[in-house]
mmCIF file of C-alpha atoms and ligand atoms in Angstrom:
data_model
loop_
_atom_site.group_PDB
_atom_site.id
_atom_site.type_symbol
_atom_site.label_atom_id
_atom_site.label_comp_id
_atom_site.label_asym_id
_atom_site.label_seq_id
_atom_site.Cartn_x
_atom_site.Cartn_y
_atom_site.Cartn_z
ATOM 1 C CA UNK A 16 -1.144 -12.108 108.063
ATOM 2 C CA UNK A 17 -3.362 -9.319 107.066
ATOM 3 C CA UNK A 18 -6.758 -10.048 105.632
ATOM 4 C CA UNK A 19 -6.603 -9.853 101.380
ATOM 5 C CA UNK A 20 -8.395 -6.985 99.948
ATOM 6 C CA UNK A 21 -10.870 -8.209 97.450
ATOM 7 C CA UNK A 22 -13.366 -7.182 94.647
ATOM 8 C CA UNK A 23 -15.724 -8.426 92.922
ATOM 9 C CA UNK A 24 -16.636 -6.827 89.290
ATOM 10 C CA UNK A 25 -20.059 -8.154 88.063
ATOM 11 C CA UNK A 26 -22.383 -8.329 90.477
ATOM 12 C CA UNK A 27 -25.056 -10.635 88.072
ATOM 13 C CA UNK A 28 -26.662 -13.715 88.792
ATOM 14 C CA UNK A 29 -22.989 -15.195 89.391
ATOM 15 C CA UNK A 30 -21.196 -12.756 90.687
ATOM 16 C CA UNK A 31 -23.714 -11.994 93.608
ATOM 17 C CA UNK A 32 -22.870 -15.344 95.035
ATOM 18 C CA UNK A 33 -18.721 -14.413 94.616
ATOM 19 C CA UNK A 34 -20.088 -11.053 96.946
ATOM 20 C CA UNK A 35 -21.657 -13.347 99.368
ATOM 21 C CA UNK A 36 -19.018 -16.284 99.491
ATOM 22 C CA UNK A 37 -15.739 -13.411 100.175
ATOM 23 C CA UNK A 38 -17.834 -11.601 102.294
ATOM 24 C CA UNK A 39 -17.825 -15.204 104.703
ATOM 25 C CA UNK A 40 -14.127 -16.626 103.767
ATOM 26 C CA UNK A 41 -11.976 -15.726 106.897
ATOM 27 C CA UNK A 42 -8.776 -13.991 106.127
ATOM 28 C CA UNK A 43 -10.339 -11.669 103.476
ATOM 29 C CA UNK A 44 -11.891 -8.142 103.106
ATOM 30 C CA UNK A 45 -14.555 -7.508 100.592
ATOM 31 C CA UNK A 46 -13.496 -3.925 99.831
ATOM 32 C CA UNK A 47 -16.336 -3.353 97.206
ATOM 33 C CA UNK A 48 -18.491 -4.534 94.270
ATOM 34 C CA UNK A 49 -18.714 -3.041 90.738
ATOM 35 C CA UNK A 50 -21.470 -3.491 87.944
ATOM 36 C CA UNK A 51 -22.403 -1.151 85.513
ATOM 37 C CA UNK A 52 -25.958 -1.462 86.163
ATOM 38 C CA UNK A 53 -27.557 0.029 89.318
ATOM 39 C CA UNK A 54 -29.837 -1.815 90.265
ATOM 40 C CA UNK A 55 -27.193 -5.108 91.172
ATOM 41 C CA UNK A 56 -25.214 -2.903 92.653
ATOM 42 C CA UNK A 57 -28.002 -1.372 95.063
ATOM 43 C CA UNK A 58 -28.520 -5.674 95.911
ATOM 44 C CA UNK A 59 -25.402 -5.677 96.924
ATOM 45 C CA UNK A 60 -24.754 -3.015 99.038
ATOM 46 C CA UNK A 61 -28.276 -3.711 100.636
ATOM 47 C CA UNK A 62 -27.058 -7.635 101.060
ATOM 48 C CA UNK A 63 -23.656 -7.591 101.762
ATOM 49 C CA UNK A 64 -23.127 -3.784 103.522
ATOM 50 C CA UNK A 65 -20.401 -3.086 101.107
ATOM 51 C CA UNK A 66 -19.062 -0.085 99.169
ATOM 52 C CA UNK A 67 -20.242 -0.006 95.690
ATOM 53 C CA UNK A 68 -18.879 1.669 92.146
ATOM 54 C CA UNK A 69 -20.255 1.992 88.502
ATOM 55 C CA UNK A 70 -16.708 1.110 87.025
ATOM 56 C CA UNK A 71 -13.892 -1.630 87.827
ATOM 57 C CA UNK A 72 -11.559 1.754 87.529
ATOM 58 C CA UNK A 73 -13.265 2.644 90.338
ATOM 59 C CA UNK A 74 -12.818 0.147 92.269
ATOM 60 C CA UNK A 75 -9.200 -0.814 91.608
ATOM 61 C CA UNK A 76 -8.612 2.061 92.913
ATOM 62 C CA UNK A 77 -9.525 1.088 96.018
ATOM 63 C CA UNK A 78 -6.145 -0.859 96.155
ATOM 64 C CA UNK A 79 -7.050 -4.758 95.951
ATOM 65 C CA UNK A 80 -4.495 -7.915 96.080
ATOM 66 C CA UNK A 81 -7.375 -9.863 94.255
ATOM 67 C CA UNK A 82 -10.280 -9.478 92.181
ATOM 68 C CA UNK A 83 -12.751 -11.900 90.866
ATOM 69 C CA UNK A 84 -14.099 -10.925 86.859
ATOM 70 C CA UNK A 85 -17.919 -12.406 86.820
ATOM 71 C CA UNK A 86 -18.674 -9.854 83.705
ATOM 72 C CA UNK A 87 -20.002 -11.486 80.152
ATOM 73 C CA UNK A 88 -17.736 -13.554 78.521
ATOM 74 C CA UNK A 89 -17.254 -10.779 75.806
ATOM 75 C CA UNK A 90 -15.873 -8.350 78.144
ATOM 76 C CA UNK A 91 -13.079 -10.631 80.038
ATOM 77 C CA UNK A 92 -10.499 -9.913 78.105
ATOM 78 C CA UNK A 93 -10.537 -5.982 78.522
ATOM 79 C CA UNK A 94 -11.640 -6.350 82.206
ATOM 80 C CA UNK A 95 -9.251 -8.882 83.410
ATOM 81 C CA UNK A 96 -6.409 -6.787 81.399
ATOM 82 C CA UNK A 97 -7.157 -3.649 83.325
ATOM 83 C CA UNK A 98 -6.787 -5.739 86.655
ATOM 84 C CA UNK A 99 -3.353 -6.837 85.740
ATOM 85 C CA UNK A 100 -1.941 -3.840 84.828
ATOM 86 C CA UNK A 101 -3.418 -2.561 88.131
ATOM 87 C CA UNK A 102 -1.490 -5.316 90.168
ATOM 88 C CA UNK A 103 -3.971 -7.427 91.000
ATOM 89 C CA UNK A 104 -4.579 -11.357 91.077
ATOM 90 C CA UNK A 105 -7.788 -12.390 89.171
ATOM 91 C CA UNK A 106 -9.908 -15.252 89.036
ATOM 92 C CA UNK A 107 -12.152 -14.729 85.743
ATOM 93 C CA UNK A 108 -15.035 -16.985 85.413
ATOM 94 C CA UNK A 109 -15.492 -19.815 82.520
ATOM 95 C CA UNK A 110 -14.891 -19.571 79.568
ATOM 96 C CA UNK A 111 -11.731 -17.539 79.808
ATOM 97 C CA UNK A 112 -12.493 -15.878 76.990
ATOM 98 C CA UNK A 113 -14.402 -16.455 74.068
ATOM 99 C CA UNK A 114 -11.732 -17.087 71.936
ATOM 100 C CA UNK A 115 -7.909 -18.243 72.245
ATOM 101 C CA UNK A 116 -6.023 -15.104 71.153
ATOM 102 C CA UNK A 117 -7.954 -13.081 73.794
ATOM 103 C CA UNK A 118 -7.197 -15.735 76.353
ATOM 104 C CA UNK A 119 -3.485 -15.954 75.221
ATOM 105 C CA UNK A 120 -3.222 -12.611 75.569
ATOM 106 C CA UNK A 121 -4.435 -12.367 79.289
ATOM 107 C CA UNK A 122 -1.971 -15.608 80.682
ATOM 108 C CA UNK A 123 0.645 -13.021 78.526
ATOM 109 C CA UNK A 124 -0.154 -10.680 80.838
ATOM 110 C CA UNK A 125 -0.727 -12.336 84.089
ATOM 111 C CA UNK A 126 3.107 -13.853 83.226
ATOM 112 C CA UNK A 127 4.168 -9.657 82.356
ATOM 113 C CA UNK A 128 2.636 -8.811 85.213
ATOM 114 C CA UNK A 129 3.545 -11.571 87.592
ATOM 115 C CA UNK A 130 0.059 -11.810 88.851
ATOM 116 C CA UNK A 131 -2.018 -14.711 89.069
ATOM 117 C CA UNK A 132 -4.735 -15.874 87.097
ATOM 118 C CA UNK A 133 -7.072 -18.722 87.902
ATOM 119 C CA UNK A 134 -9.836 -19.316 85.801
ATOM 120 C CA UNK A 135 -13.138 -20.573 87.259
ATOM 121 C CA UNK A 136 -13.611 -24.378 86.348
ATOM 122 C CA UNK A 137 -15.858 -25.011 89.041
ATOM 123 C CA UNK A 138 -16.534 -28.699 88.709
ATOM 124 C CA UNK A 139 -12.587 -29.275 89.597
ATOM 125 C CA UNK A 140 -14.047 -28.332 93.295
ATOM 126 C CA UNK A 141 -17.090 -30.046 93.372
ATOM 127 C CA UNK A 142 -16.270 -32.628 95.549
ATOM 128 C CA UNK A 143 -18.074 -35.663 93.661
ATOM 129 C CA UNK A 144 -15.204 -34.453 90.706
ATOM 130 C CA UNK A 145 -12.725 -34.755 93.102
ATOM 131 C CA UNK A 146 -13.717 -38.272 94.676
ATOM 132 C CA UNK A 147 -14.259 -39.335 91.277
ATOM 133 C CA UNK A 148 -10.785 -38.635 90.095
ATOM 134 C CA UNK A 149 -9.508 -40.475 92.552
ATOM 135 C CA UNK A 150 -11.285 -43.460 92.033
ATOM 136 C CA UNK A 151 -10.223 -43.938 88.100
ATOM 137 C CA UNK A 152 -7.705 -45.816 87.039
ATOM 138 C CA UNK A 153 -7.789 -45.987 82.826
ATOM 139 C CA UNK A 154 -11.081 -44.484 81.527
ATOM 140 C CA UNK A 155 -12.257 -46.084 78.287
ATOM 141 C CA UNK A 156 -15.422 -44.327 77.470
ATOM 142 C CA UNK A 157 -17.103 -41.825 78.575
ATOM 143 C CA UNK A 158 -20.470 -40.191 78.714
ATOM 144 C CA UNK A 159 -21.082 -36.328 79.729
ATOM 145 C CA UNK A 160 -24.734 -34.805 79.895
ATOM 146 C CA UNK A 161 -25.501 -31.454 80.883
ATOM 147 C CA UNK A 162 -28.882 -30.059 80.144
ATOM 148 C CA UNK A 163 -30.655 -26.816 81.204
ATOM 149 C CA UNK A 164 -33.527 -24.727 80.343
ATOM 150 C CA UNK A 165 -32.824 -21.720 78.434
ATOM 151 C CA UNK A 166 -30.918 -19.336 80.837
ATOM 152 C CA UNK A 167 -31.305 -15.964 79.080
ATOM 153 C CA UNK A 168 -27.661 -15.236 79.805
ATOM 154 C CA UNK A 169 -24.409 -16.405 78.681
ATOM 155 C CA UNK A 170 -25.679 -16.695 74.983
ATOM 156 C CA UNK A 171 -22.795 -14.194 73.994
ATOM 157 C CA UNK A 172 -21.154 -17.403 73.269
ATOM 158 C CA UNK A 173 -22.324 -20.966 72.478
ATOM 159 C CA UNK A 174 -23.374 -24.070 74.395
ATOM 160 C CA UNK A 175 -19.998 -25.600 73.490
ATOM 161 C CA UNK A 176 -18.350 -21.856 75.578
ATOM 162 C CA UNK A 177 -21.305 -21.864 78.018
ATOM 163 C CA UNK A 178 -21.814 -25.501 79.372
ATOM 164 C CA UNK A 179 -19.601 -28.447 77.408
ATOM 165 C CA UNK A 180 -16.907 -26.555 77.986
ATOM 166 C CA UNK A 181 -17.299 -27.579 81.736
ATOM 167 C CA UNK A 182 -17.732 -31.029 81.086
ATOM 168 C CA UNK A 183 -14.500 -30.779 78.721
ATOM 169 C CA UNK A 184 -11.923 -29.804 81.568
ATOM 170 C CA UNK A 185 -13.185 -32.443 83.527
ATOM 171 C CA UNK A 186 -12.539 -35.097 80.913
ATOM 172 C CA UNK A 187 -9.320 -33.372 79.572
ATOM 173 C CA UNK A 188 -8.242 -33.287 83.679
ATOM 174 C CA UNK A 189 -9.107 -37.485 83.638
ATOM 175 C CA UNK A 190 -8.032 -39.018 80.354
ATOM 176 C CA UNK A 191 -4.439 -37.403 80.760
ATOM 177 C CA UNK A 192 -4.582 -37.995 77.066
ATOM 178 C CA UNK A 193 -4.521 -36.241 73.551
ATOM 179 C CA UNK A 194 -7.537 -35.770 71.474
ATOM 180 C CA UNK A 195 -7.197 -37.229 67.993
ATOM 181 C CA UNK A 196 -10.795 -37.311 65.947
ATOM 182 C CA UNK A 197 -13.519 -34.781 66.827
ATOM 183 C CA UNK A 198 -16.760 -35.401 65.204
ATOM 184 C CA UNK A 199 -19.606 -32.780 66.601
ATOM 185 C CA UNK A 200 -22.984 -31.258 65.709
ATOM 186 C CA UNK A 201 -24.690 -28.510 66.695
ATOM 187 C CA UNK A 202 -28.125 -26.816 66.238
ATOM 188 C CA UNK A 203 -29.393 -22.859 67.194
ATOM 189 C CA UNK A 204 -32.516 -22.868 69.127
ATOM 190 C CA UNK A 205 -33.178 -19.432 70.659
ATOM 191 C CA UNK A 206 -29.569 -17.621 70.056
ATOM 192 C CA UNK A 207 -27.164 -17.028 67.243
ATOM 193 C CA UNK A 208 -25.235 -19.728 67.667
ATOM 194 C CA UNK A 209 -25.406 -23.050 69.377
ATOM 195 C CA UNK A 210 -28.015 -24.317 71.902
ATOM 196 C CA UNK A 211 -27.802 -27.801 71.525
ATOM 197 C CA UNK A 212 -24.388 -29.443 70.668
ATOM 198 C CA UNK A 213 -22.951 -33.263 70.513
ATOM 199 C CA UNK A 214 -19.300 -34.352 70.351
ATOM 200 C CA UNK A 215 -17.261 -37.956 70.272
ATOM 201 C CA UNK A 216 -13.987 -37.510 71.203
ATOM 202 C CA UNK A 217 -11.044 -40.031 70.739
ATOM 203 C CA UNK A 218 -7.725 -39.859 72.444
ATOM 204 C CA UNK A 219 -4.689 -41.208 72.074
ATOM 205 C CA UNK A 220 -5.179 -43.204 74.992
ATOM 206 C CA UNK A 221 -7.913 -45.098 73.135
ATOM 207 C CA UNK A 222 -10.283 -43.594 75.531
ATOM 208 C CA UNK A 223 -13.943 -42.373 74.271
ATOM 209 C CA UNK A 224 -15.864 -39.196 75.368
ATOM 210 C CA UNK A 225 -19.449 -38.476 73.718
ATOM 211 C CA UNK A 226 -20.737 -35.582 75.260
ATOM 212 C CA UNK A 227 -23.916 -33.500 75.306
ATOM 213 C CA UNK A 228 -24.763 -30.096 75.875
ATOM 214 C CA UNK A 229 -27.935 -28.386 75.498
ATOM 215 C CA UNK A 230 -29.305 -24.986 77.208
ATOM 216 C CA UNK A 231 -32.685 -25.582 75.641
ATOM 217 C CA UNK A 232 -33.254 -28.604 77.283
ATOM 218 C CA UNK A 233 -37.329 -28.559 79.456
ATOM 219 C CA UNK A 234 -35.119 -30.552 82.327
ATOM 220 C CA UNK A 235 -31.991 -29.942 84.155
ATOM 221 C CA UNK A 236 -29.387 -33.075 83.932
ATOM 222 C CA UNK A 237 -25.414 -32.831 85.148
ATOM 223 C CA UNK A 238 -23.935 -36.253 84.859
ATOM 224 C CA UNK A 239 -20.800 -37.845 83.707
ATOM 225 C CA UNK A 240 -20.936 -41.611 83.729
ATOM 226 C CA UNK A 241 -17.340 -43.262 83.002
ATOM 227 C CA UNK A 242 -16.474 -47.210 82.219
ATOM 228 C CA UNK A 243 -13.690 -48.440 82.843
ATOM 229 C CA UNK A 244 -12.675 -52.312 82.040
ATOM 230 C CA UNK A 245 -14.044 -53.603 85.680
ATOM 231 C CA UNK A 246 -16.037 -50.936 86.276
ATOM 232 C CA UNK A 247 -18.529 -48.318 85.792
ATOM 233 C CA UNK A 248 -18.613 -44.825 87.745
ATOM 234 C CA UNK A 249 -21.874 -42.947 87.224
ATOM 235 C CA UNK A 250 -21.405 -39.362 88.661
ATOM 236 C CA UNK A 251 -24.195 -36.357 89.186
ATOM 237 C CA UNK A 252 -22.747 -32.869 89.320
ATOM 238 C CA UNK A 253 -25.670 -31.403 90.621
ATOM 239 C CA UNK A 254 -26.091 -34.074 93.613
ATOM 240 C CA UNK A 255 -22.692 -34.457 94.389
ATOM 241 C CA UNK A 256 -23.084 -38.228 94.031
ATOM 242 C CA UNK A 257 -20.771 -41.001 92.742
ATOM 243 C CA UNK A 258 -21.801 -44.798 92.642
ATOM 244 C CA UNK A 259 -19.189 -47.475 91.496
ATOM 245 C CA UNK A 260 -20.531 -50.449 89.762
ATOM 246 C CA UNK A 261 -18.557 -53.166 90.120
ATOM 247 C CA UNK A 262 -18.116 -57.187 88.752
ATOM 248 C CA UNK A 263 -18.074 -58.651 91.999
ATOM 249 C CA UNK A 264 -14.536 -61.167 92.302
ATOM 250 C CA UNK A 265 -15.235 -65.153 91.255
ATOM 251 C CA UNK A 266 -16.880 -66.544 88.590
ATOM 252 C CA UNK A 267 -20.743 -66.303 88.001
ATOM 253 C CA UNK A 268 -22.930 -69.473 88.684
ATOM 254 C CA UNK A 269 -24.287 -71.300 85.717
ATOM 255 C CA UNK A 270 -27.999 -70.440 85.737
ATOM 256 C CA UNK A 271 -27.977 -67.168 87.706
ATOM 257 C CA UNK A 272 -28.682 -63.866 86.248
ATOM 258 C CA UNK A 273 -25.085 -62.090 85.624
ATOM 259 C CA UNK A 274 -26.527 -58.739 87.116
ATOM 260 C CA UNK A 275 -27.010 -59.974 90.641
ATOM 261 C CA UNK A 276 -23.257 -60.117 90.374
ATOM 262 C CA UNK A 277 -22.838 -56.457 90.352
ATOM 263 C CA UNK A 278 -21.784 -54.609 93.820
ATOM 264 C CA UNK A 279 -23.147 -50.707 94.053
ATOM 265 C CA UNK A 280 -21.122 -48.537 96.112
ATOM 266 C CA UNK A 281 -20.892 -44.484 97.111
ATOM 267 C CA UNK A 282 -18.231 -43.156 96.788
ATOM 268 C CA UNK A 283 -17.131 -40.141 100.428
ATOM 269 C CA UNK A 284 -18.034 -37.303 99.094
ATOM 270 C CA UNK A 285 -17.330 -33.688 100.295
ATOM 271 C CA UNK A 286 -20.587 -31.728 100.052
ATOM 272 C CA UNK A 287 -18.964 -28.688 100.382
ATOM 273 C CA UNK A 288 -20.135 -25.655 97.864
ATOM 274 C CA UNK A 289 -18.242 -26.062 95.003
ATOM 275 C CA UNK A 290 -17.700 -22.071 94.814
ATOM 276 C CA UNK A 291 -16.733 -21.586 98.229
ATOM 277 C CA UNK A 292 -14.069 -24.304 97.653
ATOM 278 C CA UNK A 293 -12.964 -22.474 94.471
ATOM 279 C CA UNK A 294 -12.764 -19.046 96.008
ATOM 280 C CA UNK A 295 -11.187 -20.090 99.274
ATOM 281 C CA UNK A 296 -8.424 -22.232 97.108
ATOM 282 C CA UNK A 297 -7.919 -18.637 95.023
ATOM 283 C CA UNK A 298 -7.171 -17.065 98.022
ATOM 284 C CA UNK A 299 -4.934 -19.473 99.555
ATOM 285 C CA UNK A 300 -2.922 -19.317 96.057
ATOM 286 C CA UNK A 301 -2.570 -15.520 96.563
ATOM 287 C CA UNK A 302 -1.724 -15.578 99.879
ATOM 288 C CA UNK A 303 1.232 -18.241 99.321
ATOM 289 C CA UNK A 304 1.780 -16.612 96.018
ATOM 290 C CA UNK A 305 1.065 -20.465 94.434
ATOM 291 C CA UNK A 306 -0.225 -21.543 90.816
ATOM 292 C CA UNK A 307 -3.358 -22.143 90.890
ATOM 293 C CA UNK A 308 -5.065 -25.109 89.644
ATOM 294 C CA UNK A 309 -7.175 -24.336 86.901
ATOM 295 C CA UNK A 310 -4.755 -21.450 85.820
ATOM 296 C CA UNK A 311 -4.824 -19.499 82.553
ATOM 297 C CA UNK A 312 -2.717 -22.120 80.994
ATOM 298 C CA UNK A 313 -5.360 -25.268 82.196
ATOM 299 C CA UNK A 314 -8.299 -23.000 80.690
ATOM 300 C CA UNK A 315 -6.641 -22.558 77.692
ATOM 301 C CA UNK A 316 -6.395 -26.440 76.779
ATOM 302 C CA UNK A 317 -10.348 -26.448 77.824
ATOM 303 C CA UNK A 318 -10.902 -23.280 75.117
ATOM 304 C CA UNK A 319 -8.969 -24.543 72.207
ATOM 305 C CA UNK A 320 -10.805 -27.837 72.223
ATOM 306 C CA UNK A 321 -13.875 -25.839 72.755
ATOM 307 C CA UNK A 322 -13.307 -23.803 69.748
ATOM 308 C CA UNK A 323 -12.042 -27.026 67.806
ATOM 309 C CA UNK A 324 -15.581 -28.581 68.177
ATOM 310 C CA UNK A 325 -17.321 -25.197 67.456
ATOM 311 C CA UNK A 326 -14.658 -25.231 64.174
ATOM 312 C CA UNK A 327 -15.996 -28.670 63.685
ATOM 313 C CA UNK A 328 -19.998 -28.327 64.206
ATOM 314 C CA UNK A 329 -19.517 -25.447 61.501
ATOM 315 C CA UNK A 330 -17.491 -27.672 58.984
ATOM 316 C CA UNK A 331 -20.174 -30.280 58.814
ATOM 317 C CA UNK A 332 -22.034 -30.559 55.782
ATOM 318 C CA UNK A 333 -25.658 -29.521 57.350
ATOM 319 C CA UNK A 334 -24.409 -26.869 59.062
ATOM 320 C CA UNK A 335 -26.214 -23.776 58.153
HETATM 321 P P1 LIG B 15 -24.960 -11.831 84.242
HETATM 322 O O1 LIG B 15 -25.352 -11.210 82.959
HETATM 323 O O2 LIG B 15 -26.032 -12.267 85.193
HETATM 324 O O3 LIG B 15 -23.980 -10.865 85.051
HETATM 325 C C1 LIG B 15 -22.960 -10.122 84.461
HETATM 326 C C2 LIG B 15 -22.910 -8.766 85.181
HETATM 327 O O4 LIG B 15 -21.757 -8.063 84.745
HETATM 328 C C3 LIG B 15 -24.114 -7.875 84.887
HETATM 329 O O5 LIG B 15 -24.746 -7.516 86.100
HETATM 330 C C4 LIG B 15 -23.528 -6.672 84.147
HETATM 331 O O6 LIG B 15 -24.202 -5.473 84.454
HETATM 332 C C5 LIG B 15 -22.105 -6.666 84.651
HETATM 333 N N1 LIG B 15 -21.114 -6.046 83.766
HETATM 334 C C6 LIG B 15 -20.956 -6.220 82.434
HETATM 335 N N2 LIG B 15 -19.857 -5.578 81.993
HETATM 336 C C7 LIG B 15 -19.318 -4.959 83.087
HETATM 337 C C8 LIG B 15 -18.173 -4.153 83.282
HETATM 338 N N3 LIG B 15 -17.335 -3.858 82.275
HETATM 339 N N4 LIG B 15 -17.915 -3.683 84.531
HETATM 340 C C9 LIG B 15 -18.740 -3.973 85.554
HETATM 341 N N5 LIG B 15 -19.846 -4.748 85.426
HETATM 342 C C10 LIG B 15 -20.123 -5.242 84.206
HETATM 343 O O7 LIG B 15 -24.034 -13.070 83.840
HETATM 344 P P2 LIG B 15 -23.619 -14.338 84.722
HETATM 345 O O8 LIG B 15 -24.538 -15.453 84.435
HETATM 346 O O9 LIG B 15 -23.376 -13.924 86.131
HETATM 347 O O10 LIG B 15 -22.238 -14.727 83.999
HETATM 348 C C11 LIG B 15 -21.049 -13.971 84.187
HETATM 349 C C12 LIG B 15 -19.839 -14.855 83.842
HETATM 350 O O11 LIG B 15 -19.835 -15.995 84.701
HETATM 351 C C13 LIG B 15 -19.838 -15.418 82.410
HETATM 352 O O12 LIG B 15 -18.513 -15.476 81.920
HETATM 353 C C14 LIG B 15 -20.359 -16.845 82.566
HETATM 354 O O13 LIG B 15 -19.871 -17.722 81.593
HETATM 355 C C15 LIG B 15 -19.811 -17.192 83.935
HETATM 356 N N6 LIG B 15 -20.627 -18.202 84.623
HETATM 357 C C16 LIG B 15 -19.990 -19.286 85.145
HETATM 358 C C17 LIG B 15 -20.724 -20.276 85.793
HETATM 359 C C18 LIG B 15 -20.011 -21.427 86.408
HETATM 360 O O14 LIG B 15 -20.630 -22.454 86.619
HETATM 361 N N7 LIG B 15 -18.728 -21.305 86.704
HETATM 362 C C19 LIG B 15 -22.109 -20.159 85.925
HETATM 363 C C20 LIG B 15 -22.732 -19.019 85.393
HETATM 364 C C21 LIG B 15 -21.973 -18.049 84.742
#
């Protein structure tokens, strides 16, 4: 099979590290880079010995199977547009776009076009996510943290785009369930809109989700912790570690403390990087011509609840 021809258009903090990881995969030629500002695209050609360009017009027309977008948020529509109509698969980074019409309109044209579009949910490839999801069997509540200090960048949307919206495909990807009540707040810090948001979720299932966001935050924190009715799964992105807390079987002595009675286990984890997973799965779904996992369709769920809690933050009486 000949090697796929990929680019890479946005060669920022992100987008470097989709340069480096093609540049490895096996099977696939990194044909070129392109970001409008110079001096990322002089790091890359220094870096990765590649063939770089101003515009993503110039380098579609290079003639690529596959493309991934790692511009602003803003701009994915109108980039990931022009990559369709040229042809070519794309994998657009999270959020698909910053709001649902936009990202309708690109799955529109990924179907038009018959091209594929995955969308990049990372977490869904971090292998503690993946363990994890195997492990649950009916989630009742759930409890999402993800803190960072202010980035700088991505603050063309809000933290509900930026970060929850991570955290929210995961949880949409376990419950399997319907959201029904939304209550959320949010506060602006250091941007426009929000730094710091909260949400409680119910779904249909009964199931729980209070989640936290915040890109103002003086520590770093990625964990989901989950309980179900025997047990309790606490989960760190960042370390790519899962413990199960478990009731141990029988009853508990009379006299003895009931925590002793608790088993701790790790869960097998695959350490792999969660980006090299995501890319190499992208190009595996071109080169079978397969839907991807997180496709345009999966983001889309992730964006309208996004945009349902940002609807929701702004609705609240305080707001403003
Ligand atoms: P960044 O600002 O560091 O990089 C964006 C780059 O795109 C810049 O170098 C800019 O010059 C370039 N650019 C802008 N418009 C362009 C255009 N039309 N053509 C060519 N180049 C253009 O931003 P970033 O932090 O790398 O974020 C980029 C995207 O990746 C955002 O959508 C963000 O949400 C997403 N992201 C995802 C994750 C994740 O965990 N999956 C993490 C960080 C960022």
């Amino acid at each position: 099979m000949p090697d796929i021809r990929v680019g890479v258009i946005g060669a920022g903090h992100l987008g470097y590290h989709h340069a480096r990881i093609y540049k490895s995969l096996p099977g696939v030629k990194l044909v070129g880079v392109a970001d409008s500002r110079l001096e990322r695209r002089n790091l890359a050609a220094a870096d990765f010995q590649v063939d770089v360009f101003e515009s993503a017009e110039a380098l579609l027309s290079k003639g690529l199977d596959a493309v991934s977008v790692v511009t602003p948020t803003i701009t994915h529509e109108e980039v990931t547009l022009q990559c369709l109509r040229a042809g070519v698969h794309v994998l657009v980074e999270k959020p698909i776009a910053p709001n649902v019409e936009s990202a309708e309109r690109m799955t529109a044209a990924a179907e038009e076009h018959q091209r594929l579009l995955q969308v990049g949910h990372i977490e869904r490839f971090n292998g503690a996510v993946m363990a994890l999801e195997k492990a649950l069997r009916r989630p009742r509540f759930i409890e999402c943290h993800r803190l960072s200090p202010f980035p700088g960048r991505g603050v063309d949307v809000s933290v509900v785009l930026d970060l929850m919206i991570h955290d929210l495909d995961v949880v949409l990807a376990i419950t399997k369930s319907e959201v029904v009540s939304i209550d959320a707040v949010g506060v602006p810090v250091f941007s426009e809109s929000e730094d710091i948001a909260n949400v409680r979720l119910r779904f249909a299932s009964g199931c729980v989700a209070n989640l936290t966001s915040s890109r103002v935050s003086l520590e770093k924190m990625r964990k989901i912790r989950i309980f179900e009715d025997n047990a309790y799964v606490s989960t760190d992105y960042s370390a790519q570690e899962v413990l199960v807390y478990r009731k141990k079987p029988g009853a508990i002595p009379a006299g003895s403390n009931p925590m002793e009675h608790i088993s701790i286990d790790p869960l097998d984890v695959c350490k792999d990087e969660p980006l090299k997973l995501e890319l190499a799965a992208f190009i595996e779904c071109v080169q079978e011509n397969r839907r991807p996992l997180i496709s345009g369709e999966e983001a889309l769920r992730a964006l309208r609840l996004a945009r349902q809690i940002e609807d929701n933050i702004k609705a609240q009486p305080a707001h403003g």
